[in-house]
Each structure stands twice: as structure tokens, then as C-alpha cells.
Amino acid sequence: MNAKEIKNMIDFIAKSGLAEVNIETEEFKIKVKRDTEGRVITTPAMPQQAAAPVAAAPAPQETAASAPANDESSKYIQIKSPMIGTFYRSPKPEDPSFVNVGDSVSVGDRVCIVEAMKLFNEIESEISGTIVKVLVENASPVEYDQPLFLVDPA
């Protein structure tokens, strides 16, 4: 990637409103992140020894635990997807789900995997409570900020 391509990418990101973009290839790794005042900050490209080209989805601007859910009861909190990808409830099809309805979760507990660009990203709970509902079917596509679970924090 040459300097002009990097500048064009930064300009595109600045206009798009994205908070952060990470790109990795066999040759380099670049991270573009907007600070809270709207300026664009870049980190220098670094040589990378990757097996295959990889690009990461935009990182969330907020935490994965969001405000109370509107479609259920206001006492529940949603765990949302931090990226676009495919939702998996377990690491392998034959393995049990990370969490089920009625299970207690603590901050840092793995609740699912979202696969994006052949990378399997383990999603951790950012709240403690009890899983009330799983909102997504296993192996279904999910969008950024899509609710995945409802948690009763009580």
C-alpha cells in the first residue's frame, strides 16, 4: 500500500464516520482510529507475518453491553455484536454452547463467537447476570451492534 492509497483510505474513513479500522495483510498492518474530538489518528504500517490477508471490521464506539432492551422488558440488558460476521454459539458444531438461557454470566465470560473474514472472534460479556434470551440463530449472519443476548442483571 503506497502513501496515496493510505491517504485516500484515511479520507474515506474520516467522511464515513467510522471510529476505527484495522487492516492486516501479509506485508503490513495498519490501524486508523478517530479520537473523541474527530481528528484522525494513524499508526505506522508495520511488517506482519500473517498466513493470509485479513481485514477486521470496524470496532464498536460503545461497549457491547448496551442500554436496556426496548422490545422485551426494560429491566434486561442487551449484549450486542461488536462487528459484522457470522454468529456461533459454540467453538465447534459438536461442542456445547458457551451459554444457554438460564446460565449465569460474569464480566469477561465468553458468550459466543463472531466469525469475520475467517477470523473467529470470541465475544465476552461486559455485564454480569443471567441469560434470559438468545436473540440470534446459530450460524446466522449478524450486523454491527445487533443484539445477541438479553441479560437480567439482577
mmCIF file of C-alpha atoms in Angstrom:
data_model
loop_
_atom_site.group_PDB
_atom_site.id
_atom_site.type_symbol
_atom_site.label_atom_id
_atom_site.label_comp_id
_atom_site.label_asym_id
_atom_site.label_seq_id
_atom_site.Cartn_x
_atom_site.Cartn_y
_atom_site.Cartn_z
ATOM 1 C CA MET A 1 0.000 0.000 0.000
ATOM 2 C CA ASN A 2 1.522 3.313 -1.018
ATOM 3 C CA ALA A 3 1.158 6.688 0.690
ATOM 4 C CA LYS A 4 -1.571 7.868 -1.715
ATOM 5 C CA GLU A 5 -3.695 4.764 -1.048
ATOM 6 C CA ILE A 6 -3.279 5.257 2.706
ATOM 7 C CA LYS A 7 -4.284 8.926 2.424
ATOM 8 C CA ASN A 8 -7.351 8.000 0.345
ATOM 9 C CA MET A 9 -8.331 5.384 2.936
ATOM 10 C CA ILE A 10 -7.950 7.913 5.773
ATOM 11 C CA ASP A 11 -10.045 10.471 3.885
ATOM 12 C CA PHE A 12 -12.746 7.862 3.237
ATOM 13 C CA ILE A 13 -12.815 6.827 6.909
ATOM 14 C CA ALA A 14 -12.956 10.456 8.053
ATOM 15 C CA LYS A 15 -16.003 11.067 5.844
ATOM 16 C CA SER A 16 -17.715 7.771 6.737
ATOM 17 C CA GLY A 17 -17.978 8.392 10.485
ATOM 18 C CA LEU A 18 -16.282 5.104 11.425
ATOM 19 C CA ALA A 19 -14.436 5.187 14.733
ATOM 20 C CA GLU A 20 -11.714 2.664 13.918
ATOM 21 C CA VAL A 21 -10.493 0.421 11.080
ATOM 22 C CA ASN A 22 -7.791 -2.267 11.227
ATOM 23 C CA ILE A 23 -6.295 -3.789 8.082
ATOM 24 C CA GLU A 24 -3.738 -6.592 8.008
ATOM 25 C CA THR A 25 -2.103 -8.264 5.033
ATOM 26 C CA GLU A 26 0.974 -10.407 4.581
ATOM 27 C CA GLU A 27 3.065 -7.285 4.029
ATOM 28 C CA PHE A 28 1.710 -4.797 6.554
ATOM 29 C CA LYS A 29 -0.651 -3.957 9.360
ATOM 30 C CA ILE A 30 -2.374 -0.573 9.647
ATOM 31 C CA LYS A 31 -4.784 0.824 12.207
ATOM 32 C CA VAL A 32 -6.735 4.036 11.663
ATOM 33 C CA LYS A 33 -8.584 5.376 14.680
ATOM 34 C CA ARG A 34 -10.566 8.564 15.176
ATOM 35 C CA ASP A 35 -10.116 10.229 18.561
ATOM 36 C CA THR A 36 -13.002 11.711 20.555
ATOM 37 C CA GLU A 37 -12.525 15.164 19.019
ATOM 38 C CA GLY A 38 -12.977 13.865 15.469
ATOM 39 C CA ARG A 39 -9.343 14.058 14.347
ATOM 40 C CA VAL A 40 -7.977 11.038 12.512
ATOM 41 C CA ILE A 41 -5.002 9.265 14.077
ATOM 42 C CA THR A 42 -2.953 6.625 12.232
ATOM 43 C CA THR A 43 -0.371 4.182 13.425
ATOM 44 C CA PRO A 44 2.545 3.419 11.126
ATOM 45 C CA ALA A 45 2.385 0.395 8.864
ATOM 46 C CA MET A 46 4.415 -2.449 10.310
ATOM 47 C CA PRO A 47 5.725 -5.619 8.633
ATOM 48 C CA GLN A 48 3.438 -8.512 9.501
ATOM 49 C CA GLN A 49 3.931 -12.257 9.150
ATOM 50 C CA ALA A 50 0.373 -13.381 8.500
ATOM 51 C CA ALA A 51 -0.723 -16.618 6.862
ATOM 52 C CA ALA A 52 -3.358 -14.920 4.704
ATOM 53 C CA PRO A 53 -4.665 -11.410 4.014
ATOM 54 C CA VAL A 54 -7.083 -10.323 6.700
ATOM 55 C CA ALA A 55 -9.220 -7.235 7.292
ATOM 56 C CA ALA A 56 -11.008 -6.516 10.546
ATOM 57 C CA ALA A 57 -14.466 -4.970 10.839
ATOM 58 C CA PRO A 58 -14.895 -1.566 12.473
ATOM 59 C CA ALA A 59 -14.644 -1.620 16.238
ATOM 60 C CA PRO A 60 -17.644 -0.524 18.245
ATOM 61 C CA GLN A 61 -17.810 3.001 19.626
ATOM 62 C CA GLU A 62 -19.687 1.844 22.703
ATOM 63 C CA THR A 63 -19.395 -1.194 24.914
ATOM 64 C CA ALA A 64 -21.003 -4.489 23.899
ATOM 65 C CA ALA A 65 -23.389 -4.140 26.832
ATOM 66 C CA SER A 66 -25.931 -1.526 25.899
ATOM 67 C CA ALA A 67 -28.818 0.357 27.335
ATOM 68 C CA PRO A 68 -31.901 -1.600 28.380
ATOM 69 C CA ALA A 69 -33.722 -3.520 25.644
ATOM 70 C CA ASN A 70 -36.846 -1.921 24.241
ATOM 71 C CA ASP A 71 -38.573 -4.960 22.722
ATOM 72 C CA GLU A 72 -38.563 -7.044 25.923
ATOM 73 C CA SER A 73 -38.696 -5.741 29.448
ATOM 74 C CA SER A 74 -36.755 -2.599 30.305
ATOM 75 C CA LYS A 75 -35.013 -4.479 33.118
ATOM 76 C CA TYR A 76 -32.945 -6.557 30.643
ATOM 77 C CA ILE A 77 -29.651 -5.511 29.088
ATOM 78 C CA GLN A 78 -28.540 -6.484 25.582
ATOM 79 C CA ILE A 79 -25.197 -7.979 24.657
ATOM 80 C CA LYS A 80 -24.565 -6.714 21.125
ATOM 81 C CA SER A 81 -22.306 -7.822 18.320
ATOM 82 C CA PRO A 82 -19.153 -5.684 18.118
ATOM 83 C CA MET A 83 -18.749 -6.493 14.409
ATOM 84 C CA ILE A 84 -20.331 -7.804 11.239
ATOM 85 C CA GLY A 85 -19.932 -11.544 10.781
ATOM 86 C CA THR A 86 -21.427 -14.973 11.446
ATOM 87 C CA PHE A 87 -22.714 -15.787 14.946
ATOM 88 C CA TYR A 88 -21.775 -19.122 16.524
ATOM 89 C CA ARG A 89 -22.942 -20.319 19.946
ATOM 90 C CA SER A 90 -20.063 -22.829 20.325
ATOM 91 C CA PRO A 91 -16.475 -23.193 19.123
ATOM 92 C CA LYS A 92 -17.300 -26.343 17.096
ATOM 93 C CA PRO A 93 -20.643 -27.732 15.918
ATOM 94 C CA GLU A 94 -20.314 -30.781 18.187
ATOM 95 C CA ASP A 95 -19.341 -28.716 21.274
ATOM 96 C CA PRO A 96 -21.898 -27.388 23.762
ATOM 97 C CA SER A 97 -22.937 -23.728 23.584
ATOM 98 C CA PHE A 98 -20.896 -21.192 25.541
ATOM 99 C CA VAL A 99 -24.101 -20.053 27.295
ATOM 100 C CA ASN A 100 -27.760 -21.086 27.355
ATOM 101 C CA VAL A 101 -30.938 -19.487 28.657
ATOM 102 C CA GLY A 102 -30.785 -19.542 32.464
ATOM 103 C CA ASP A 103 -26.975 -19.564 32.644
ATOM 104 C CA SER A 104 -25.223 -17.002 34.827
ATOM 105 C CA VAL A 105 -22.522 -14.904 33.183
ATOM 106 C CA SER A 106 -19.877 -12.657 34.674
ATOM 107 C CA VAL A 107 -17.846 -9.877 33.135
ATOM 108 C CA GLY A 108 -15.265 -11.478 30.834
ATOM 109 C CA ASP A 109 -17.145 -14.768 30.276
ATOM 110 C CA ARG A 110 -17.221 -15.931 26.651
ATOM 111 C CA VAL A 111 -20.782 -15.942 25.353
ATOM 112 C CA CYS A 112 -20.318 -16.653 21.614
ATOM 113 C CA ILE A 113 -18.066 -16.336 18.573
ATOM 114 C CA VAL A 114 -18.479 -13.945 15.662
ATOM 115 C CA GLU A 115 -16.532 -15.049 12.607
ATOM 116 C CA ALA A 116 -15.407 -12.276 10.289
ATOM 117 C CA MET A 117 -13.055 -12.723 7.347
ATOM 118 C CA LYS A 118 -12.044 -16.224 8.523
ATOM 119 C CA LEU A 119 -11.137 -14.870 11.982
ATOM 120 C CA PHE A 120 -13.061 -16.321 14.917
ATOM 121 C CA ASN A 121 -13.575 -13.560 17.486
ATOM 122 C CA GLU A 122 -14.635 -14.685 20.954
ATOM 123 C CA ILE A 123 -17.225 -12.280 22.335
ATOM 124 C CA GLU A 124 -17.086 -11.706 26.085
ATOM 125 C CA SER A 125 -19.827 -10.452 28.351
ATOM 126 C CA GLU A 126 -19.304 -6.957 29.685
ATOM 127 C CA ILE A 127 -22.030 -7.393 32.293
ATOM 128 C CA SER A 128 -22.913 -9.903 34.991
ATOM 129 C CA GLY A 129 -26.322 -11.526 35.197
ATOM 130 C CA THR A 130 -28.470 -14.341 33.849
ATOM 131 C CA ILE A 131 -29.062 -15.077 30.155
ATOM 132 C CA VAL A 132 -32.791 -14.558 29.560
ATOM 133 C CA LYS A 133 -32.961 -14.981 25.787
ATOM 134 C CA VAL A 134 -30.732 -15.834 22.826
ATOM 135 C CA LEU A 135 -31.798 -13.451 20.045
ATOM 136 C CA VAL A 136 -29.865 -14.958 17.107
ATOM 137 C CA GLU A 137 -29.947 -18.398 15.476
ATOM 138 C CA ASN A 138 -26.663 -20.337 15.435
ATOM 139 C CA ALA A 139 -24.605 -19.830 12.237
ATOM 140 C CA SER A 140 -26.644 -16.749 11.262
ATOM 141 C CA PRO A 141 -25.179 -13.532 9.880
ATOM 142 C CA VAL A 142 -25.126 -10.616 12.320
ATOM 143 C CA GLU A 143 -24.669 -6.890 11.858
ATOM 144 C CA TYR A 144 -22.574 -4.472 13.863
ATOM 145 C CA ASP A 145 -24.396 -3.526 17.093
ATOM 146 C CA GLN A 146 -27.091 -6.204 16.592
ATOM 147 C CA PRO A 147 -28.455 -7.562 19.894
ATOM 148 C CA LEU A 148 -27.317 -11.156 20.508
ATOM 149 C CA PHE A 149 -28.494 -11.909 24.059
ATOM 150 C CA LEU A 150 -30.774 -10.450 26.705
ATOM 151 C CA VAL A 151 -29.314 -10.498 30.213
ATOM 152 C CA ASP A 152 -31.102 -9.940 33.517
ATOM 153 C CA PRO A 153 -28.535 -8.060 35.625
ATOM 154 C CA ALA A 154 -30.472 -8.694 38.869
#
